[in-house]
Each structure stands twice: as structure tokens, then as C-alpha cells.
PDB file of C-alpha atoms in Angstrom:
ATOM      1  CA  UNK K  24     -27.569  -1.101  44.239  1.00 60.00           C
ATOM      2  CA  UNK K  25     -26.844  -2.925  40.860  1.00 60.00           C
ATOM      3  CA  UNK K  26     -25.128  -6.280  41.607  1.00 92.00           C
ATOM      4  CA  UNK K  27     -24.006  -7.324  38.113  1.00 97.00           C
ATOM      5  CA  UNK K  28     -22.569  -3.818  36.186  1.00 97.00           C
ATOM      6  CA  UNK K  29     -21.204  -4.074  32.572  1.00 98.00           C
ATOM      7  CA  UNK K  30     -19.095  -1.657  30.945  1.00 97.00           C
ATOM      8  CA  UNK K  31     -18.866  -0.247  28.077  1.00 97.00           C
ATOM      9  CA  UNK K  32     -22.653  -0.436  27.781  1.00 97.00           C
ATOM     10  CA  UNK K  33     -22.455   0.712  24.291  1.00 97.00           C
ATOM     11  CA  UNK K  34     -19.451   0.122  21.816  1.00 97.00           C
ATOM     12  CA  UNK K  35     -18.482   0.442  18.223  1.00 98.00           C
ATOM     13  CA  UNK K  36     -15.586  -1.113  16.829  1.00 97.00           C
ATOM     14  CA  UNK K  37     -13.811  -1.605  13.672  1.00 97.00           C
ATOM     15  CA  UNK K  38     -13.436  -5.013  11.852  1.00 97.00           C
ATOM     16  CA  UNK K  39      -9.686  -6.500  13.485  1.00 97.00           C
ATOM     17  CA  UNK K  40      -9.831  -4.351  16.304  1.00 97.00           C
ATOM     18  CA  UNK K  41      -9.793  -5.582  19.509  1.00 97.00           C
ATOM     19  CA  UNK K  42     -12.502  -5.182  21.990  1.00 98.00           C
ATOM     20  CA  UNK K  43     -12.751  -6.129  25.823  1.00 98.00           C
ATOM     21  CA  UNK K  44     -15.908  -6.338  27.400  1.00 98.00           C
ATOM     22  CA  UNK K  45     -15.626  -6.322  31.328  1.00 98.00           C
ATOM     23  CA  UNK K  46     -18.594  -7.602  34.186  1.00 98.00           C
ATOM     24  CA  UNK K  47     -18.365  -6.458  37.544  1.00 98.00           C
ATOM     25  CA  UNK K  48     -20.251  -8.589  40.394  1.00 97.00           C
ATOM     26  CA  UNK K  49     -21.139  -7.949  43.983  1.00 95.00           C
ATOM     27  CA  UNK K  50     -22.962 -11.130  44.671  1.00 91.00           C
ATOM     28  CA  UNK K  51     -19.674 -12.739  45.822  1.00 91.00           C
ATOM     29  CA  UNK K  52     -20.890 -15.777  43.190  1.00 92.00           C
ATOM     30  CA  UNK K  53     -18.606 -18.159  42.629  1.00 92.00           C
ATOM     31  CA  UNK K  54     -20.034 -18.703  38.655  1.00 92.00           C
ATOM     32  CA  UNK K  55     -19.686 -15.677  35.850  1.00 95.00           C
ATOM     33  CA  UNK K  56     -21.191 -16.218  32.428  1.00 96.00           C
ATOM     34  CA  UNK K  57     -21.226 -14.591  29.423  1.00 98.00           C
ATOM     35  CA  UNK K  58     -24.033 -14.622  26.880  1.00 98.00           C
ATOM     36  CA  UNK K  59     -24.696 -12.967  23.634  1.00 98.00           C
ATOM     37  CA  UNK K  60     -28.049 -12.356  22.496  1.00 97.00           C
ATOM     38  CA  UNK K  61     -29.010 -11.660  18.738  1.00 95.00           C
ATOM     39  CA  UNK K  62     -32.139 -10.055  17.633  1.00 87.00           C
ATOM     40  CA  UNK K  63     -35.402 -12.080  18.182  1.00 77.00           C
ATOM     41  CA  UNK K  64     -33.264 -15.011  19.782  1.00 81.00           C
ATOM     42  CA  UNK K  65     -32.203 -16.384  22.777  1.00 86.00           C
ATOM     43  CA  UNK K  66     -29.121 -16.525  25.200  1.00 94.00           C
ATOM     44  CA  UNK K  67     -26.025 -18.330  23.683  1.00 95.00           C
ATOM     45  CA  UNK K  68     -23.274 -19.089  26.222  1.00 95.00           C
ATOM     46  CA  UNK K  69     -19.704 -18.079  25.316  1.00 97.00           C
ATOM     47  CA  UNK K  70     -17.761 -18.517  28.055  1.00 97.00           C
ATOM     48  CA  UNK K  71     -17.882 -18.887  31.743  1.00 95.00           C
ATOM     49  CA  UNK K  72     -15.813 -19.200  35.007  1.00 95.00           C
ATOM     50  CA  UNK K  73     -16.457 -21.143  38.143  1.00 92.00           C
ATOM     51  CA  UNK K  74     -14.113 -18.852  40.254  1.00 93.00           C
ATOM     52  CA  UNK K  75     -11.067 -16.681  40.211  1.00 95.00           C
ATOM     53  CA  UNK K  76      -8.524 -17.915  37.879  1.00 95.00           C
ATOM     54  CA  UNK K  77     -10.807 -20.395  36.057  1.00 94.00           C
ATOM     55  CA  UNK K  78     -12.492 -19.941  32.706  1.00 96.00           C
ATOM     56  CA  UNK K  79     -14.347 -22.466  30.558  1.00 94.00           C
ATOM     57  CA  UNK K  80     -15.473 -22.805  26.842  1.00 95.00           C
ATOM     58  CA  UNK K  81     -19.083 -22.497  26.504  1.00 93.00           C
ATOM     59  CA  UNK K  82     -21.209 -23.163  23.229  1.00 91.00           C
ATOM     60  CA  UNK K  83     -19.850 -20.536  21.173  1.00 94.00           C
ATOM     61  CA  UNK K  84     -16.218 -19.634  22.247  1.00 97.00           C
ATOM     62  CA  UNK K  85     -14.752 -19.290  18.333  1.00 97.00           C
ATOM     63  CA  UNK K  86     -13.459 -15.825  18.560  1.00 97.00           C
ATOM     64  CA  UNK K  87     -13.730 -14.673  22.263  1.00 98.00           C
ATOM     65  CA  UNK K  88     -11.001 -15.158  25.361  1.00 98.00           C
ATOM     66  CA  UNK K  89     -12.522 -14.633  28.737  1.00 98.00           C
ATOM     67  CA  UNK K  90     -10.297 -13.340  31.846  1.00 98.00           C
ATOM     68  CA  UNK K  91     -10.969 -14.114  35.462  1.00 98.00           C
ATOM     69  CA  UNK K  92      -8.678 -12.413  37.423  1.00 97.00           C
ATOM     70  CA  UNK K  93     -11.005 -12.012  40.865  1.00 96.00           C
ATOM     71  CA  UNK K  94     -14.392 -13.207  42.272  1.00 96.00           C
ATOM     72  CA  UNK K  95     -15.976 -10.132  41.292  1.00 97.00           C
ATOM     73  CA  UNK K  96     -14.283  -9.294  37.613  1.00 98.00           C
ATOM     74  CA  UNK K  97     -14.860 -11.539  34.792  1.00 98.00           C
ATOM     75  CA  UNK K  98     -13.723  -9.902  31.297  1.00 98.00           C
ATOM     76  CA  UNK K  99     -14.559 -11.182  27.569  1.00 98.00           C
ATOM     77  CA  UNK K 100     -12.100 -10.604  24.930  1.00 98.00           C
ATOM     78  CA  UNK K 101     -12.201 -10.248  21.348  1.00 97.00           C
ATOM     79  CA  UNK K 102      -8.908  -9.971  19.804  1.00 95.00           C
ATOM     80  CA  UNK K 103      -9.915  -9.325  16.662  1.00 97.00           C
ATOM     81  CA  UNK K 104     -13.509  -7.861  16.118  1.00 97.00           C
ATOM     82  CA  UNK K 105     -15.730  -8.980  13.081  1.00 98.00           C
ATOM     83  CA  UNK K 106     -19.418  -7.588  11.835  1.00 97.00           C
ATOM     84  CA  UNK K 107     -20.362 -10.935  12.581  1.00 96.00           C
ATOM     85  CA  UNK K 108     -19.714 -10.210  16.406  1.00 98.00           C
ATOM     86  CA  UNK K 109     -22.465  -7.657  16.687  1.00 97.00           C
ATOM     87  CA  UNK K 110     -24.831  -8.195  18.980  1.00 97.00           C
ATOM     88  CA  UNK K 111     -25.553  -7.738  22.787  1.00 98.00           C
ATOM     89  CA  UNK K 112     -23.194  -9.162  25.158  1.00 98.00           C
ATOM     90  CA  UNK K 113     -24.521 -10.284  28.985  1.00 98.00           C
ATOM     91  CA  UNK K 114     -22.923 -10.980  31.935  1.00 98.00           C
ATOM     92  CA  UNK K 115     -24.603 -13.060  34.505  1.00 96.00           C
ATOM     93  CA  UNK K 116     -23.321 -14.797  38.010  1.00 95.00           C
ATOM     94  CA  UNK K 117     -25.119 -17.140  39.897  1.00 90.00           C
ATOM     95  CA  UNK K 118     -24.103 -19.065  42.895  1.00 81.00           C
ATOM     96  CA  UNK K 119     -25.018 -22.668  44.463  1.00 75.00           C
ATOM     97  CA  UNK K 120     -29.369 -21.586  43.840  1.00 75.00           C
ATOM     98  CA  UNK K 121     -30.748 -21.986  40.113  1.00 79.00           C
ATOM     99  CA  UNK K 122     -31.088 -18.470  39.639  1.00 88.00           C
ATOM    100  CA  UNK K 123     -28.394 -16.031  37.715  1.00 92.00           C
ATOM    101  CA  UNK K 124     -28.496 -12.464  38.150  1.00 94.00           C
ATOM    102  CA  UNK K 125     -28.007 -10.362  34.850  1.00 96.00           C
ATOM    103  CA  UNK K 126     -26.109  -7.338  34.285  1.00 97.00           C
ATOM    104  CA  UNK K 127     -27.811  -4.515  31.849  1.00 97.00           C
ATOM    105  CA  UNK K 128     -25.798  -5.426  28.307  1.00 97.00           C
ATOM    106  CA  UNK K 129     -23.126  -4.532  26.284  1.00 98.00           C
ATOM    107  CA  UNK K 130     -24.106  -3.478  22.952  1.00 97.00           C
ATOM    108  CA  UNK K 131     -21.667  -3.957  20.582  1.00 98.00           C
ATOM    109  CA  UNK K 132     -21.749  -3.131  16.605  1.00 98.00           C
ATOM    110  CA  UNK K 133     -18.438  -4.011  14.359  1.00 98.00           C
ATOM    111  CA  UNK K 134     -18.228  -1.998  11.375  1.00 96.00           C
TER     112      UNK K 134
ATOM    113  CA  UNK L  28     -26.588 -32.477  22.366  1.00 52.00           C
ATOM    114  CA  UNK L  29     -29.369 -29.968  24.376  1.00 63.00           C
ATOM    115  CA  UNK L  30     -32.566 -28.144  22.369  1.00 89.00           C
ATOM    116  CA  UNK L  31     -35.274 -25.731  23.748  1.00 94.00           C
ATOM    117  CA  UNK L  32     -38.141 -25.073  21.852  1.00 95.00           C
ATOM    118  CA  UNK L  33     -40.852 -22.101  22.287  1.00 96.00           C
ATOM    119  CA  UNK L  34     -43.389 -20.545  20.237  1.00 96.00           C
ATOM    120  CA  UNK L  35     -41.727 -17.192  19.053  1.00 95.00           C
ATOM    121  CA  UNK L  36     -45.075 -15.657  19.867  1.00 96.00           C
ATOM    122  CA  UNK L  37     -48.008 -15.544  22.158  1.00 98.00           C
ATOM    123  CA  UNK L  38     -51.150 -12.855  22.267  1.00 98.00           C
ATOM    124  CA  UNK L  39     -54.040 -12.669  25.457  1.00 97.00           C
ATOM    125  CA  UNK L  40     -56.038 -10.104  26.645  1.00 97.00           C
ATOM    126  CA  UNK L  41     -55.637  -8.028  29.912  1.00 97.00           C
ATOM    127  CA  UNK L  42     -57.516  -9.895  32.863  1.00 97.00           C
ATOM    128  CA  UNK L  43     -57.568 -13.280  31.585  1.00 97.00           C
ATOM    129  CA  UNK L  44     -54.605 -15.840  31.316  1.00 96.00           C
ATOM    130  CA  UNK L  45     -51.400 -16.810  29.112  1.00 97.00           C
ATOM    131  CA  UNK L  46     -49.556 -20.219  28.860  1.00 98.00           C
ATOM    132  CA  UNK L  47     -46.107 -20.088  27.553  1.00 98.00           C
ATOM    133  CA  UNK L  48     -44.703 -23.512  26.192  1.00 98.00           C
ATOM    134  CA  UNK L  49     -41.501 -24.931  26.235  1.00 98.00           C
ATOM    135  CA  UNK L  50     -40.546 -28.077  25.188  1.00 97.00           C
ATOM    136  CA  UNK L  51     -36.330 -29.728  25.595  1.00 95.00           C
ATOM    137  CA  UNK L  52     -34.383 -32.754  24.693  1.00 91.00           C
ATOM    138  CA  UNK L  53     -31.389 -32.784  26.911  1.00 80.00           C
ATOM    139  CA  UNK L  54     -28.809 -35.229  27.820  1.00 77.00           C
ATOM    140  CA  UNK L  55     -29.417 -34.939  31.437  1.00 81.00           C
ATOM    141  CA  UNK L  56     -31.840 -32.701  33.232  1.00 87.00           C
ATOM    142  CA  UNK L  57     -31.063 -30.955  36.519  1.00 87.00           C
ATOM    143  CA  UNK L  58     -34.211 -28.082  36.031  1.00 91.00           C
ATOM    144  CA  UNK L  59     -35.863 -25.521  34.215  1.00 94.00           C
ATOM    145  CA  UNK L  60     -36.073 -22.069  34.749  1.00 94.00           C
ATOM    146  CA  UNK L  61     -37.819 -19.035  33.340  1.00 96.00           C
ATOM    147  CA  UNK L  62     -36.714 -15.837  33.208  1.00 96.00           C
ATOM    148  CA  UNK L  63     -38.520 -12.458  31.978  1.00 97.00           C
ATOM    149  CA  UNK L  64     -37.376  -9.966  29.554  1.00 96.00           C
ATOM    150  CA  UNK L  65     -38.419  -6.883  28.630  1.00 95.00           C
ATOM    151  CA  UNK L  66     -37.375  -4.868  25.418  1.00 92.00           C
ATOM    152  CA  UNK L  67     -33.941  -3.728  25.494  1.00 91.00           C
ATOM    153  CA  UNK L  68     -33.295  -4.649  28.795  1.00 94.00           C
ATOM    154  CA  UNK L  69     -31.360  -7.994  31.099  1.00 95.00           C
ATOM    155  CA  UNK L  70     -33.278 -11.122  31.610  1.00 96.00           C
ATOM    156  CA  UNK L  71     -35.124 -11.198  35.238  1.00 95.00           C
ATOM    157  CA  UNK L  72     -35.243 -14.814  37.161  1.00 93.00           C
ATOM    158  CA  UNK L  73     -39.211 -16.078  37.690  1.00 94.00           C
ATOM    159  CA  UNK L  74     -39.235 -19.333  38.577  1.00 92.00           C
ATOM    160  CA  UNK L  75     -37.149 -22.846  38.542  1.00 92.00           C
ATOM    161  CA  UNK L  76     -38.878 -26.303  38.173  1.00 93.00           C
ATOM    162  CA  UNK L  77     -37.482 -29.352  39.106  1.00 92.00           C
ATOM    163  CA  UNK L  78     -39.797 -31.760  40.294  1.00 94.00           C
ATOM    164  CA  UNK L  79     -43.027 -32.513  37.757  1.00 96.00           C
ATOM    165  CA  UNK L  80     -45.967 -30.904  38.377  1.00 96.00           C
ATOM    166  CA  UNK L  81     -47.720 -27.552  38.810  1.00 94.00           C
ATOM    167  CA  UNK L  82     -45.624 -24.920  41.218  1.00 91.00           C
ATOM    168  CA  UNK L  83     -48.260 -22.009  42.056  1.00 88.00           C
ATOM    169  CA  UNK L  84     -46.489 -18.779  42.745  1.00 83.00           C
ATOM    170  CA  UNK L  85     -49.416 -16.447  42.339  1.00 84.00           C
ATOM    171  CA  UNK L  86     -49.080 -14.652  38.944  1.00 91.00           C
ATOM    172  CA  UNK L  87     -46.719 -16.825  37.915  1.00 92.00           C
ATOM    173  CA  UNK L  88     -47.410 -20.444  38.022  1.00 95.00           C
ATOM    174  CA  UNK L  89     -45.031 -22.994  36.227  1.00 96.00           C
ATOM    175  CA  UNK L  90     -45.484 -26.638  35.400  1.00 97.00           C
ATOM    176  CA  UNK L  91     -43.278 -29.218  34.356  1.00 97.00           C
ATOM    177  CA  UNK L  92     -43.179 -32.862  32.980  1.00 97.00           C
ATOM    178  CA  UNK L  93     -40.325 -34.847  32.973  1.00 94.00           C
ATOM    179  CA  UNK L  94     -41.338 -37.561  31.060  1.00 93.00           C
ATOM    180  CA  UNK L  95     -42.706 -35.532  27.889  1.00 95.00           C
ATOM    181  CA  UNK L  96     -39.704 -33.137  28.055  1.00 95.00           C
ATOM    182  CA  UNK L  97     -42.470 -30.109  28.435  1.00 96.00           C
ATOM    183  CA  UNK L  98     -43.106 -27.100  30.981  1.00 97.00           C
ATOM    184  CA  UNK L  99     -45.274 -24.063  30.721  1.00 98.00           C
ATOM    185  CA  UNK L 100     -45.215 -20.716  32.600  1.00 98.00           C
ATOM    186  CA  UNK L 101     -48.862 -19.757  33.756  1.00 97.00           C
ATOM    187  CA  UNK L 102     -49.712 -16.116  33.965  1.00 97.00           C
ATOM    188  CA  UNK L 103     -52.893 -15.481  35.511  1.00 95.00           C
ATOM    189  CA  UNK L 104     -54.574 -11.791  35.392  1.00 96.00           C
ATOM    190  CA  UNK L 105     -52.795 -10.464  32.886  1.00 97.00           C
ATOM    191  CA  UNK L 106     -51.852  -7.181  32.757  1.00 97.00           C
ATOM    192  CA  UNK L 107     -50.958  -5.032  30.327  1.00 97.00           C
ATOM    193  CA  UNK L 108     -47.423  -4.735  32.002  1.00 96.00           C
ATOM    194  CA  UNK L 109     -47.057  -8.385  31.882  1.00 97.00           C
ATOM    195  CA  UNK L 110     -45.810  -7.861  27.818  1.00 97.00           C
ATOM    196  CA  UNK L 111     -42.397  -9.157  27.524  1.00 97.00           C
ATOM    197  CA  UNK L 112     -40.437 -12.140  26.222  1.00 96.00           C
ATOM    198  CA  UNK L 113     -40.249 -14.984  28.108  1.00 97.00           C
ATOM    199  CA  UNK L 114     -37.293 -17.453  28.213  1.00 96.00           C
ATOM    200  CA  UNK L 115     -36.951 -21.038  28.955  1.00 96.00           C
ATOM    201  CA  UNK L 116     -34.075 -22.672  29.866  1.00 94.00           C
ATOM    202  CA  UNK L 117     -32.383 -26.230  30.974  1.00 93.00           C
ATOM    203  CA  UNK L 118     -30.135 -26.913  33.468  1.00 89.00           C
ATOM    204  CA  UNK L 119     -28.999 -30.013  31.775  1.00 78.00           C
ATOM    205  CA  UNK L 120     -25.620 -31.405  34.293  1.00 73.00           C
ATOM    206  CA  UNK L 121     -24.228 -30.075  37.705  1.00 62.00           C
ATOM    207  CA  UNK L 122     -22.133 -27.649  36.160  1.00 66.00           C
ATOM    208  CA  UNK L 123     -24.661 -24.521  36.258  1.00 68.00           C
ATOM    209  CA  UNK L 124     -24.725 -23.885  32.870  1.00 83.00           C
ATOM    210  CA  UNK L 125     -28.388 -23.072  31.418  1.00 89.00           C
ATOM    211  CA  UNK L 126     -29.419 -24.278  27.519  1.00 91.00           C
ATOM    212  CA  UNK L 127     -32.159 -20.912  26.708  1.00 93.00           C
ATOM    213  CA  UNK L 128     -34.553 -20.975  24.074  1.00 94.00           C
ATOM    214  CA  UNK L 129     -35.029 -18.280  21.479  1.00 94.00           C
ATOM    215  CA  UNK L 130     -38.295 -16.827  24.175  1.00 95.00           C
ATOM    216  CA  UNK L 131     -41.847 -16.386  23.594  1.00 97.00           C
ATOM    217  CA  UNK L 132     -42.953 -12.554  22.718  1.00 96.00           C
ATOM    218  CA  UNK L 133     -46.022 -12.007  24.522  1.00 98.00           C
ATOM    219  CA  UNK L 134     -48.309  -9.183  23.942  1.00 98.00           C
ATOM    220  CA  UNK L 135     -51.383  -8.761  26.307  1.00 97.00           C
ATOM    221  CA  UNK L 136     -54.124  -6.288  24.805  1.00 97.00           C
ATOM    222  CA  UNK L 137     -56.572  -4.072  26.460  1.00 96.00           C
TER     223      UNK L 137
END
């Protein structure tokens, strides 16, 4: 059973449009991240929640809102959608060990 | 500020042995991990250094060095399978958030 789902997993969106990318987690983690991953590169961290109610800037937050409303839902927002937001969007939790747990990816493409 | 560095790509042959660099500058450092990726799919925990020195986990194998800012993940048999990317990254305070490089492609060939 997955513990870290994603939905949409695929999306296409107009430029201004808003999008809302939502991470579902079984894990009963405390910490949600969000990532987005552009071709032939690495993680970059957008935003990220230690817990219900909390949500922190990561290194890229410039266009994106996050939502934590409960332990196991953590939502990323873009309120208005550019070309320069395609990518592949992640969702990870991880609790007090090093390790996070991944969902599968959001793949997003602004037109 | 935090940077982690790989090679962007790394080629072995099936049975013998790959070493995947990675190289940080961090503020602080509170560990290393490496995860495994395959094409198109979510990034799979391996291992997590924290202490220097080699950590033997079979296949995988990771080493670290404080003092140089450098670890490497050790695969050992390879297999053909064992094609992915592989990702670095720093824990670099207490607050759980992980610095990733851009990964190391690494194609093993028959």
C-alpha cells in the first residue's frame, strides 16, 4: 500500500491559471515537503510543513502557496501558472529518521 | 549558503564495481544521504552517513569524510538493473530539510 499518493499525476494548464497540486500521506510523519525536479537535475525544495497548520518557505517558494490543513494532506498552490512552472512536482514526508518517503510525481506542463 | 556537487555521469560494466562522488560545502552538517532514482519514477532512500568512514551495507556501501566535505556510494556487483541516477544530499541544520545534487546517471553495460 502506497504511503505517499499525489494527485493529479499528470496536468496541463494554461499560463494564469491556477493549479493545486495535493500529497496524501499515511506515514503519520510529522514533516511534508515539496520538491520540483527539472530535466537532468536534482530536487529543489519549495515548500514544506513540520505539522498540521504549519508551512515554511523552502529554496524556491516565488510563485507557489502550500496548505497544511491535516497530518496526512499537504497541498501546493500555484495561483497563477507560468511555462516556467513546468516540471515534475514531488511530495515527500519523513519523520524523526533521515529518510523521506516519496510519492510517484506530479507532472505538470503550462502552456 | 549549501552546494552539492556530482558528476552528471558515471559508466561500469555488469559484475564489477561503481563509485559515485559527491562532494558539499554547507553551513552546518547534520548527514548525507543517498537516494536512487530510476527514469520517470520517485526517488528511493539507500543509505544516510553521518559519522566518517566506510558504512558496508552489502551492495551498497557509502563512505563519508567530514573534513574534505566528500562521500561516495559504493556499488559492488553491478548489475545491469543497478542503472539509475543517483542523488546526494545534505542534511545541513536540525530542521530536516535535505540540500540534493543534480545526481549521477549511471549506466552499467553487459
Amino acid at each position: 500500500e502506497a504511503a505517499v499518493t499525489q494527485s493529479p499525476r499528470n496536468k496541463v494548464a494554461v499560463t494564469g491559471g491556477k493549479v493545486t497540486l495535493s500529497c496524501n500521506q499515511t506515514n503519520n510523519h510529522n514533516n511534508m515537503y515539496w520538491y520540483r525536479q527539472d530535466t537532468g537535475h536534482g530536487l529543489r525544495l519549495i515548500h514544506y510543513s513540520y505539522g498540521a497548520g504549519s508551512t515554511e518557505k523552502g529554496d524556491i517558494p516565488d510563485g507557489y502557496k502550500a496548505s497544511r490543513p491535516s497530518q496526512e494532506n499537504f497541498s501546493l498552490i500555484l495561483e497563477l501558472a507560468t511555462p516556467s512552472q513546468t516540471s515534475v512536482y514531488f511530495c515527500a514526508s519523513g519523520g524523526v529518521s533521515y529518510e523521506q518517503y516519496f510519492g510517484p510525481g506530479t507532472r505538470l506542463t503550462v502552456l | 549558503g549549501q552546494g552539492v556537487e556530482q558528476p552528471a555521469k558515471l559508466m561500469s560494466v555488469e559484475g564489477t564495481f561503481a563509485r559515485v562522488n559527491c562532494t558539499y560545502s554547507t553551513s552546518g552538517f547534520n548527514g548525507l544521504s543517498w537516494y536512487q532514482q530510476r527514469e520517470g519514477q520517485a526517488p528511493v532512500f539507500l543509505s544516510y552517513v553521518v559519522l566518517d568512514g566506510l558504512k558496508d551495507s552489502g551492495h551498497f556501501s557509502t563512505f563519508l569524510s567530514r573534513s574534505n566535505g566528500y562521500s561516495y556510494l559504493l556499488l559492488t556487483e553491478l548489475q545491469i538493473k543497478d542503472s539509475a541516477s543517483y542523488l546526494c544530499a545534505v542534511k545541513g541544520t536540525n530542521t530536516g530539510k535535505l540540500t540534493f545534487g543534480d545526481g549521477t546517471v549511471l549506466t552499467v553495460k553487459p
